[in-house]
XYZ file of C-alpha atoms in Angstrom:
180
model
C 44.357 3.778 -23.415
C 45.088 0.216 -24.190
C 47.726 0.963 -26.306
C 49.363 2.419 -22.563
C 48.508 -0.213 -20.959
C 49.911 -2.565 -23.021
C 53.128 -0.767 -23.000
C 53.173 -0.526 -19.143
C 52.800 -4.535 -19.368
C 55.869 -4.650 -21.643
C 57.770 -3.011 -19.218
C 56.648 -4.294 -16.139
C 55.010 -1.638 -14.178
C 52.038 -1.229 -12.287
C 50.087 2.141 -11.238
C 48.094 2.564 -8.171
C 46.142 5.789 -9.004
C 43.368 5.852 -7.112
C 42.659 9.825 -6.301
C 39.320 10.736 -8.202
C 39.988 12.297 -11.205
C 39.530 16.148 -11.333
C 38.794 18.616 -14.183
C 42.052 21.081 -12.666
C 44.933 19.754 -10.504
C 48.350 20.147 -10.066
C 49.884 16.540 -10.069
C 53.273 16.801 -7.986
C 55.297 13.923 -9.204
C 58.413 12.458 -7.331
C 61.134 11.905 -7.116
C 62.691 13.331 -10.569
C 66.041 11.348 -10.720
C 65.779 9.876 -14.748
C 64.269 10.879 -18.244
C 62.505 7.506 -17.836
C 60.406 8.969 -15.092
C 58.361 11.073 -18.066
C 57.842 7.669 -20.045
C 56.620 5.625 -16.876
C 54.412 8.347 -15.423
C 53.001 9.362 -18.741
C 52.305 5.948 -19.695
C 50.797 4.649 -16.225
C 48.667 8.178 -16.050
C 47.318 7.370 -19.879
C 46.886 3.635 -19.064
C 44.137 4.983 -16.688
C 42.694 6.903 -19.401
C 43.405 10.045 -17.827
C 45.480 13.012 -19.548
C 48.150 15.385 -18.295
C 49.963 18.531 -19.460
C 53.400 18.827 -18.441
C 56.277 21.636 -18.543
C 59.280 21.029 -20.590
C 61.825 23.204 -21.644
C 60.981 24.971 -25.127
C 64.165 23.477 -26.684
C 62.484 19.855 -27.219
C 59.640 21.778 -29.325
C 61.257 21.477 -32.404
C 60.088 20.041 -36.039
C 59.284 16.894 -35.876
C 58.967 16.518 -32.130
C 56.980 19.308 -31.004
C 53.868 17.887 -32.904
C 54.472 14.619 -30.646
C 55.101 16.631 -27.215
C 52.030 18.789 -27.712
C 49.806 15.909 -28.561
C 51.001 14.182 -25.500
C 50.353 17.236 -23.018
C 53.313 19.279 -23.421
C 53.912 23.070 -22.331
C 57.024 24.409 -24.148
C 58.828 26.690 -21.446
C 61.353 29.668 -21.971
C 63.573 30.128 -19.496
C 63.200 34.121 -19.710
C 63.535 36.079 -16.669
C 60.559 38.574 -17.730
C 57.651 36.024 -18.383
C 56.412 34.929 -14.897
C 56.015 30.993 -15.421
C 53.447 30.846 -12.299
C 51.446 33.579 -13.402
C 50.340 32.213 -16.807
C 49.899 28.700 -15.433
C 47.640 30.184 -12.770
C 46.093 31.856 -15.865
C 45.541 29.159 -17.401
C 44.206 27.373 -15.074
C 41.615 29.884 -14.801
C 41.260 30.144 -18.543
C 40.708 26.418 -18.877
C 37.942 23.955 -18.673
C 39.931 21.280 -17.621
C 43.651 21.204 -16.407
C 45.637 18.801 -14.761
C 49.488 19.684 -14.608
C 51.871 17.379 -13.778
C 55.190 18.792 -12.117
C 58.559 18.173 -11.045
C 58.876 19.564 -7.716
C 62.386 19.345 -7.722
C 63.107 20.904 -10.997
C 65.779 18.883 -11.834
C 66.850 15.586 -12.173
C 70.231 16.171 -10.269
C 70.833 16.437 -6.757
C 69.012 19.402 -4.997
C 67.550 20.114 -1.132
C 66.301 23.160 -2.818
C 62.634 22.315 -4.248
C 60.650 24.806 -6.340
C 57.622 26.142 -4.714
C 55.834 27.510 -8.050
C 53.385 24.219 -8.276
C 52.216 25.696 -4.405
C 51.677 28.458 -5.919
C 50.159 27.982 -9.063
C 47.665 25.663 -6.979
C 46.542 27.947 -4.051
C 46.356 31.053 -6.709
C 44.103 28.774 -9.109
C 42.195 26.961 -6.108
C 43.429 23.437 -7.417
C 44.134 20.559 -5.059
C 47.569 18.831 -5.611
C 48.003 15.337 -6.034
C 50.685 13.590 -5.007
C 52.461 10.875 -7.294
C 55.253 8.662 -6.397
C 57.626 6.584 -9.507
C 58.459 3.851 -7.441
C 61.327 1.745 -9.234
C 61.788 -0.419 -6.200
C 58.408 -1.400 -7.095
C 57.896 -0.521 -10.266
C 55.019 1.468 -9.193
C 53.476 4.375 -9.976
C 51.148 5.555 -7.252
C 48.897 8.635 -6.684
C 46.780 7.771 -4.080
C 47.336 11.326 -1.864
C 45.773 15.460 -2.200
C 46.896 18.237 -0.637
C 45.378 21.282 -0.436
C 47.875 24.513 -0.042
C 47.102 26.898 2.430
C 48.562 30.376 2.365
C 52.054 29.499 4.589
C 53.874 28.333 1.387
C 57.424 27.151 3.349
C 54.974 24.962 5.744
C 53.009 23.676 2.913
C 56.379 22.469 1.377
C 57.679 21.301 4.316
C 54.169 18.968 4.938
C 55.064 17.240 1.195
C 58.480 17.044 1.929
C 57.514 14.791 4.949
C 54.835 12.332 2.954
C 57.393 11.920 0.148
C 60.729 11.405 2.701
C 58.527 7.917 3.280
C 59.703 7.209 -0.666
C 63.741 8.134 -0.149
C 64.532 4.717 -2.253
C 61.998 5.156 -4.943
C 63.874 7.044 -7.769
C 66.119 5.447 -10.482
C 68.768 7.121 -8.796
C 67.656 7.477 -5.003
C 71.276 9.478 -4.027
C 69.855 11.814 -6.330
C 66.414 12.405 -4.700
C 67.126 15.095 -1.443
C 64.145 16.341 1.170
């Protein structure tokens, strides 16, 4: 933990996460404009002395690295059509004592309208509340202050965290690349 937030002092940012901590949530984190958005929020969420798992794509899992991924939280994913991503998360999540998942609801770090609604579903299916977290580079903050709970009307839930994160248009890196 100090070692995180030492490293967050280096570089300048804050965190403002101040939602309790639970043993199984779904952390939605945006917006996803940079590869420096992993470093920040993994460092700010472990400077708290909290951990996370996150999804990556199974590519980065190789010798030498994938013993430094899973250590820090990460989920190696194949992009196969016939393994249903949701399903085993939501698995998982029941499988596990404790959980906490942080997400990119956008799914990309390039320009899309077009959010992924898996996270909704993984946390309604597993009866998780989602927390909301914001990588603020305007002011080099990261901030998770915010839960939702899903309901079963998935395109309304989205829409509902599509409003509370249109208040953060500027934050990314990149903020032409963050769309509602």
């Amino acid at each position: 933990m100090e070692f995180w937030k030492c490293f967050m002092n280096i570089i300048g940012w804050t965190s403002e996460i101040t939602v309790p901590y639970r043993e199984k949530a779904v952390i939605c984190v945006a917006p996803h404009t940079s590869n420096w958005d992993f470093i920040i929020g993994l460092a700010a969420y472990r400077s708290t002395g909290r951990k996370a798992n996150f999804l990556m794509k199974d590519f980065w899992f190789f010798f030498p690295l994938k013993f430094l991924l899973s250590s820090l939280g990460g989920i190696p994913v194949k992009r196969e059509k016939s393994q249903s991503l949701t399903q085993t998360l939501t698995e998982d999540f029941r499988k596990k004592e404790r959980l906490n998942l942080a997400v990119t609801p956008e799914g990309t770090r390039k320009a899309t309208s077009e959010w992924k609604t898996g996270f909704l579903r993984i946390a309604l299916n597993a009866g998780v509340p989602i927390q909301l977290g914001i990588i603020d580079y305007s002011s080099k903050k990261v901030i998770i202050k915010d839960e939702y709970i899903p309901g079963p009307d998935i395109s309304y839930d989205l829409k509902e965290i599509k409003k509370y994160y249109s208040h953060y248009k500027k934050a990314g890196k990149y903020p032409e690349k963050f769309i509602i």
